């Protein structure tokens, strides 16, 4: 959330208290919160990788977004009666559980935290809009390039990259479900990205070999991630470097 605004010591302590109070562990493929479920708790990813998804009657799955450490899974749950999609762990994932009443109090206590939560919601919607553009207008090569470049930026902003490498251990089925492709088509496109010298995948580690060329191939415009305010503040603004 500090990509949006700097917090006071009091606000930092309040957030630390909330995420330390109660945590949960999730195995791969476990639901963090199921589609149609209600919970009195908001979940924040602390470690691991999760996704927003929707299952179709025929068993098909669409992944709408990947969630990385720092992301809120279900900030809307204390307003809505039930979730309209599921959130599941992809890797072993730890979440902090924040009671809905504490979330309401947090929003009322400080405008900075409230604004930062709104920023997170707007960024979630921006990511979803990009997935809509993927499905409607981008070819397979651009879709996958765009997703990988987006994840490089997002992981860099939370300091979970080593140079231009980061852990992103999704399967080809996950990739296909996130891009609206068949696993065979996704695999063929991955081979092309490798052959073009843009990425390298090894043991769940994704390395972007040429960020500038991948950005160009992805036709990437990072405005939807709303990082413009981060650039005004060091050190947060320096994390993305020239990626955006």
C-alpha positions as a LaTeX table, in Angstrom:
\begin{tabular}{lrrr}
\hline
Residue & $x$ (\AA) & $y$ (\AA) & $z$ (\AA) \\
\hline
Unk1 & 0.00 & 0.00 & 0.00 \\
Unk2 & 2.97 & 2.32 & 0.39 \\
Unk3 & 3.17 & 2.37 & $-3.39$ \\
Unk4 & 0.31 & 4.85 & $-2.98$ \\
Unk5 & 1.18 & 6.79 & 0.18 \\
Unk6 & 3.70 & 6.88 & 3.01 \\
Unk7 & 2.40 & 5.79 & 6.41 \\
Unk8 & 3.05 & 7.28 & 9.81 \\
Unk9 & 4.65 & 5.16 & 12.55 \\
Unk10 & 1.21 & 4.81 & 14.14 \\
Unk11 & $-0.31$ & 3.53 & 10.90 \\
Unk12 & 2.55 & 1.06 & 10.41 \\
Unk13 & 2.09 & $-0.27$ & 13.95 \\
Unk14 & $-1.64$ & $-0.64$ & 13.39 \\
Unk15 & $-1.09$ & $-2.64$ & 10.21 \\
Unk16 & 1.58 & $-4.80$ & 11.87 \\
Unk17 & $-0.77$ & $-5.60$ & 14.75 \\
Unk18 & $-3.54$ & $-6.60$ & 12.37 \\
Unk19 & $-1.46$ & $-8.96$ & 10.23 \\
Unk20 & 0.29 & $-10.59$ & 13.20 \\
Unk21 & $-2.86$ & $-11.28$ & 15.20 \\
Unk22 & $-4.08$ & $-14.24$ & 13.14 \\
Unk23 & $-2.61$ & $-16.08$ & 10.18 \\
Unk24 & $-3.54$ & $-19.14$ & 8.14 \\
Unk25 & $-1.67$ & $-21.57$ & 5.90 \\
Unk26 & $-3.05$ & $-22.78$ & 2.57 \\
Unk27 & $-1.83$ & $-25.72$ & 0.51 \\
Unk28 & $-1.69$ & $-25.47$ & $-3.30$ \\
Unk29 & $-5.17$ & $-25.60$ & $-4.88$ \\
Unk30 & $-6.88$ & $-24.94$ & $-1.54$ \\
Unk31 & $-9.52$ & $-22.24$ & $-1.54$ \\
Unk32 & $-8.63$ & $-19.22$ & 0.57 \\
Unk33 & $-12.24$ & $-18.19$ & 0.14 \\
Unk34 & $-14.71$ & $-20.00$ & $-2.10$ \\
Unk35 & $-17.05$ & $-18.58$ & $-4.71$ \\
Unk36 & $-20.41$ & $-18.01$ & $-3.03$ \\
Unk37 & $-18.96$ & $-18.10$ & 0.48 \\
Unk38 & $-19.17$ & $-15.46$ & 3.16 \\
Unk39 & $-16.54$ & $-14.75$ & 5.75 \\
Unk40 & $-16.20$ & $-12.27$ & 8.55 \\
Unk41 & $-12.51$ & $-12.06$ & 7.76 \\
Unk42 & $-10.44$ & $-10.27$ & 5.13 \\
Unk43 & $-7.39$ & $-12.14$ & 3.83 \\
Unk44 & $-4.04$ & $-10.54$ & 2.96 \\
Unk45 & $-1.37$ & $-12.56$ & 1.17 \\
Unk46 & 1.84 & $-12.57$ & 3.23 \\
Unk47 & 3.78 & $-15.19$ & 1.28 \\
Unk48 & 3.21 & $-17.48$ & $-1.66$ \\
Unk49 & 1.05 & $-17.02$ & $-4.74$ \\
Unk50 & $-2.75$ & $-17.09$ & $-5.12$ \\
Unk51 & $-5.27$ & $-16.32$ & $-7.84$ \\
Unk52 & $-8.77$ & $-15.02$ & $-8.39$ \\
Unk53 & $-10.75$ & $-17.50$ & $-10.44$ \\
Unk54 & $-14.19$ & $-18.47$ & $-11.69$ \\
Unk55 & $-15.34$ & $-22.01$ & $-12.46$ \\
Unk56 & $-17.79$ & $-22.63$ & $-15.30$ \\
Unk57 & $-20.49$ & $-25.33$ & $-15.23$ \\
Unk58 & $-18.44$ & $-27.50$ & $-17.60$ \\
Unk59 & $-15.46$ & $-27.40$ & $-15.23$ \\
Unk60 & $-13.53$ & $-24.79$ & $-17.18$ \\
Unk61 & $-11.62$ & $-22.26$ & $-15.11$ \\
Unk62 & $-10.79$ & $-18.63$ & $-15.80$ \\
Unk63 & $-8.06$ & $-16.99$ & $-13.74$ \\
Unk64 & $-8.69$ & $-13.25$ & $-13.55$ \\
Unk65 & $-5.64$ & $-12.17$ & $-11.55$ \\
Unk66 & $-2.64$ & $-13.45$ & $-9.64$ \\
Unk67 & $-2.21$ & $-12.29$ & $-6.03$ \\
Unk68 & 1.26 & $-11.80$ & $-4.57$ \\
Unk69 & 2.48 & $-10.82$ & $-1.07$ \\
Unk70 & 0.85 & $-7.59$ & 0.05 \\
Unk71 & $-2.33$ & $-8.11$ & $-1.98$ \\
Unk72 & $-5.76$ & $-8.13$ & $-0.35$ \\
Unk73 & $-7.82$ & $-11.11$ & $-1.46$ \\
Unk74 & $-11.28$ & $-9.99$ & $-0.44$ \\
Unk75 & $-11.46$ & $-6.44$ & 0.86 \\
Unk76 & $-15.04$ & $-6.26$ & $-0.36$ \\
Unk77 & $-16.31$ & $-9.18$ & 1.74 \\
Unk78 & $-17.41$ & $-7.05$ & 4.69 \\
Unk79 & $-19.68$ & $-5.12$ & 2.30 \\
Unk80 & $-20.98$ & $-7.97$ & 0.12 \\
Unk81 & $-23.03$ & $-10.91$ & 1.40 \\
Unk82 & $-21.05$ & $-13.50$ & $-0.55$ \\
Unk83 & $-18.03$ & $-13.66$ & $-2.84$ \\
Unk84 & $-18.81$ & $-13.64$ & $-6.56$ \\
Unk85 & $-15.57$ & $-15.50$ & $-7.39$ \\
Unk86 & $-13.09$ & $-17.75$ & $-5.66$ \\
Unk87 & $-9.57$ & $-17.11$ & $-4.40$ \\
Unk88 & $-7.23$ & $-20.11$ & $-4.28$ \\
Unk89 & $-3.61$ & $-20.77$ & $-3.39$ \\
Unk90 & $-1.32$ & $-21.76$ & $-6.26$ \\
Unk91 & 1.73 & $-22.42$ & $-4.07$ \\
Unk92 & 1.91 & $-22.88$ & $-0.28$ \\
Unk93 & 0.50 & $-19.55$ & 0.82 \\
Unk94 & 0.26 & $-17.70$ & 4.12 \\
Unk95 & $-2.48$ & $-15.15$ & 4.66 \\
Unk96 & $-3.21$ & $-12.71$ & 7.45 \\
Unk97 & $-6.83$ & $-12.77$ & 8.62 \\
Unk98 & $-8.30$ & $-9.39$ & 9.54 \\
Unk99 & $-11.78$ & $-9.34$ & 11.13 \\
Unk100 & $-14.29$ & $-7.29$ & 9.16 \\
Unk101 & $-14.98$ & $-5.09$ & 12.21 \\
Unk102 & $-11.27$ & $-4.26$ & 12.44 \\
Unk103 & $-11.24$ & $-3.44$ & 8.73 \\
Unk104 & $-14.16$ & $-1.06$ & 9.20 \\
Unk105 & $-12.41$ & 0.57 & 12.16 \\
Unk106 & $-9.22$ & 0.88 & 10.14 \\
Unk107 & $-11.04$ & 2.74 & 7.38 \\
Unk108 & $-12.60$ & 5.12 & 9.91 \\
Unk109 & $-9.48$ & 5.76 & 11.96 \\
Unk110 & $-7.16$ & 7.06 & 9.27 \\
Unk111 & $-7.73$ & 8.57 & 5.88 \\
Unk112 & $-4.27$ & 7.52 & 4.63 \\
Unk113 & $-4.97$ & 3.82 & 5.10 \\
Unk114 & $-8.48$ & 4.20 & 3.71 \\
Unk115 & $-7.15$ & 5.93 & 0.60 \\
Unk116 & $-4.46$ & 3.28 & 0.19 \\
Unk117 & $-7.09$ & 0.52 & 0.36 \\
Unk118 & $-9.12$ & 2.33 & $-2.31$ \\
Unk119 & $-5.97$ & 2.57 & $-4.42$ \\
Unk120 & $-5.52$ & $-1.19$ & $-4.09$ \\
Unk121 & $-9.10$ & $-1.76$ & $-5.21$ \\
Unk122 & $-8.65$ & 0.53 & $-8.22$ \\
Unk123 & $-5.46$ & $-1.31$ & $-9.16$ \\
Unk124 & $-7.30$ & $-4.65$ & $-8.94$ \\
Unk125 & $-9.90$ & $-3.29$ & $-11.34$ \\
Unk126 & $-7.16$ & $-2.01$ & $-13.65$ \\
Unk127 & $-5.63$ & $-5.50$ & $-13.81$ \\
Unk128 & $-9.06$ & $-6.98$ & $-14.56$ \\
Unk129 & $-9.58$ & $-4.50$ & $-17.40$ \\
Unk130 & $-6.25$ & $-5.55$ & $-18.91$ \\
Unk131 & $-7.40$ & $-9.18$ & $-18.85$ \\
Unk132 & $-10.55$ & $-8.13$ & $-20.73$ \\
Unk133 & $-8.38$ & $-6.43$ & $-23.36$ \\
Unk134 & $-6.26$ & $-9.61$ & $-23.51$ \\
Unk135 & $-9.25$ & $-11.78$ & $-24.29$ \\
Unk136 & $-10.76$ & $-9.36$ & $-26.78$ \\
Unk137 & $-7.87$ & $-7.84$ & $-28.70$ \\
Unk138 & $-4.41$ & $-9.25$ & $-27.95$ \\
Unk139 & $-2.96$ & $-12.28$ & $-29.69$ \\
Unk140 & $-1.47$ & $-15.14$ & $-27.66$ \\
Unk141 & 2.11 & $-13.87$ & $-27.92$ \\
Unk142 & 1.21 & $-10.39$ & $-26.66$ \\
Unk143 & $-1.06$ & $-11.76$ & $-23.91$ \\
Unk144 & 1.62 & $-13.90$ & $-22.33$ \\
Unk145 & 4.33 & $-11.28$ & $-22.80$ \\
Unk146 & 2.05 & $-8.71$ & $-21.14$ \\
Unk147 & 1.28 & $-10.97$ & $-18.19$ \\
Unk148 & 4.95 & $-11.78$ & $-17.58$ \\
Unk149 & 6.01 & $-8.16$ & $-17.83$ \\
Unk150 & 3.20 & $-7.10$ & $-15.47$ \\
Unk151 & 4.33 & $-9.69$ & $-12.92$ \\
Unk152 & 7.93 & $-8.48$ & $-13.19$ \\
Unk153 & 6.78 & $-4.95$ & $-12.33$ \\
Unk154 & 4.54 & $-6.10$ & $-9.48$ \\
Unk155 & 7.17 & $-8.37$ & $-7.93$ \\
Unk156 & 9.78 & $-5.63$ & $-8.25$ \\
Unk157 & 7.52 & $-3.19$ & $-6.38$ \\
Unk158 & 7.31 & $-5.54$ & $-3.37$ \\
Unk159 & 11.04 & $-6.31$ & $-3.52$ \\
Unk160 & 10.68 & $-9.97$ & $-4.43$ \\
Unk161 & 12.91 & $-10.00$ & $-7.50$ \\
Unk162 & 16.57 & $-10.88$ & $-7.90$ \\
Unk163 & 17.58 & $-8.64$ & $-10.75$ \\
Unk164 & 14.99 & $-9.48$ & $-13.38$ \\
Unk165 & 14.21 & $-12.94$ & $-11.97$ \\
Unk166 & 11.37 & $-13.95$ & $-9.66$ \\
Unk167 & 9.58 & $-17.06$ & $-8.45$ \\
Unk168 & 6.46 & $-17.59$ & $-10.55$ \\
Unk169 & 5.82 & $-21.36$ & $-10.43$ \\
Unk170 & 2.58 & $-21.56$ & $-12.37$ \\
Unk171 & 1.76 & $-24.55$ & $-14.54$ \\
Unk172 & 0.99 & $-24.35$ & $-18.24$ \\
Unk173 & $-2.63$ & $-25.07$ & $-17.31$ \\
Unk174 & $-2.59$ & $-22.06$ & $-14.95$ \\
Unk175 & $-1.08$ & $-19.94$ & $-17.70$ \\
Unk176 & $-3.69$ & $-21.12$ & $-20.19$ \\
Unk177 & $-6.52$ & $-20.41$ & $-17.72$ \\
Unk178 & $-5.14$ & $-16.92$ & $-17.12$ \\
Unk179 & $-4.85$ & $-16.06$ & $-20.80$ \\
Unk180 & $-7.87$ & $-17.81$ & $-22.32$ \\
Unk181 & $-5.71$ & $-20.19$ & $-24.34$ \\
Unk182 & $-5.45$ & $-23.95$ & $-24.54$ \\
Unk183 & $-2.43$ & $-25.49$ & $-22.75$ \\
Unk184 & $-1.05$ & $-26.54$ & $-26.15$ \\
Unk185 & $-1.32$ & $-22.99$ & $-27.52$ \\
Unk186 & 0.18 & $-21.55$ & $-24.34$ \\
Unk187 & 3.11 & $-23.99$ & $-24.55$ \\
Unk188 & 3.73 & $-23.12$ & $-28.20$ \\
Unk189 & 3.73 & $-19.41$ & $-27.35$ \\
Unk190 & 6.13 & $-19.92$ & $-24.44$ \\
Unk191 & 8.54 & $-21.67$ & $-26.77$ \\
Unk192 & 8.40 & $-18.68$ & $-29.11$ \\
Unk193 & 9.10 & $-16.22$ & $-26.26$ \\
Unk194 & 12.09 & $-18.36$ & $-25.25$ \\
Unk195 & 13.34 & $-18.65$ & $-28.81$ \\
Unk196 & 13.14 & $-14.88$ & $-29.18$ \\
Unk197 & 15.45 & $-14.49$ & $-26.17$ \\
Unk198 & 12.88 & $-12.66$ & $-24.04$ \\
Unk199 & 12.38 & $-15.05$ & $-21.11$ \\
Unk200 & 13.84 & $-18.09$ & $-19.42$ \\
Unk201 & 11.93 & $-20.52$ & $-17.20$ \\
Unk202 & 13.66 & $-22.97$ & $-14.89$ \\
Unk203 & 12.22 & $-24.71$ & $-11.85$ \\
Unk204 & 9.50 & $-22.13$ & $-11.34$ \\
Unk205 & 11.95 & $-19.23$ & $-11.67$ \\
Unk206 & 11.04 & $-16.75$ & $-14.41$ \\
Unk207 & 13.88 & $-14.60$ & $-15.74$ \\
Unk208 & 13.19 & $-11.72$ & $-18.09$ \\
Unk209 & 16.27 & $-11.68$ & $-20.29$ \\
Unk210 & 15.54 & $-8.38$ & $-22.04$ \\
Unk211 & 12.98 & $-6.21$ & $-20.20$ \\
Unk212 & 12.95 & $-3.50$ & $-22.84$ \\
Unk213 & 12.19 & $-5.94$ & $-25.65$ \\
Unk214 & 9.61 & $-7.82$ & $-23.58$ \\
Unk215 & 7.90 & $-4.52$ & $-22.75$ \\
Unk216 & 7.78 & $-3.70$ & $-26.45$ \\
Unk217 & 6.49 & $-7.16$ & $-27.36$ \\
Unk218 & 3.82 & $-6.86$ & $-24.66$ \\
Unk219 & 2.74 & $-3.41$ & $-25.89$ \\
Unk220 & 2.87 & $-2.59$ & $-22.18$ \\
Unk221 & 1.55 & 0.68 & $-20.76$ \\
Unk222 & 1.75 & 0.59 & $-16.97$ \\
Unk223 & $-0.78$ & 3.32 & $-16.24$ \\
Unk224 & $-3.35$ & 0.75 & $-15.10$ \\
Unk225 & $-1.09$ & $-0.15$ & $-12.15$ \\
Unk226 & $-1.36$ & 3.45 & $-10.92$ \\
Unk227 & 2.26 & 3.75 & $-9.80$ \\
Unk228 & 2.55 & 7.43 & $-10.68$ \\
Unk229 & 2.55 & 8.51 & $-7.02$ \\
Unk230 & 5.20 & 5.95 & $-6.12$ \\
Unk231 & 7.64 & 7.68 & $-8.45$ \\
Unk232 & 7.41 & 10.81 & $-6.30$ \\
Unk233 & 8.78 & 9.07 & $-3.23$ \\
Unk234 & 12.05 & 7.25 & $-2.53$ \\
Unk235 & 12.76 & 4.41 & $-1.97$ \\
Unk236 & 9.42 & 2.97 & $-3.13$ \\
Unk237 & 9.48 & 4.92 & $-6.37$ \\
Unk238 & 12.93 & 3.58 & $-7.25$ \\
Unk239 & 11.90 & $-0.07$ & $-7.13$ \\
Unk240 & 10.41 & $-0.26$ & $-10.60$ \\
Unk241 & 13.32 & 1.69 & $-12.07$ \\
Unk242 & 12.75 & 2.19 & $-15.77$ \\
Unk243 & 10.28 & $-0.71$ & $-16.08$ \\
Unk244 & 7.30 & 1.63 & $-16.22$ \\
\hline
\end{tabular}
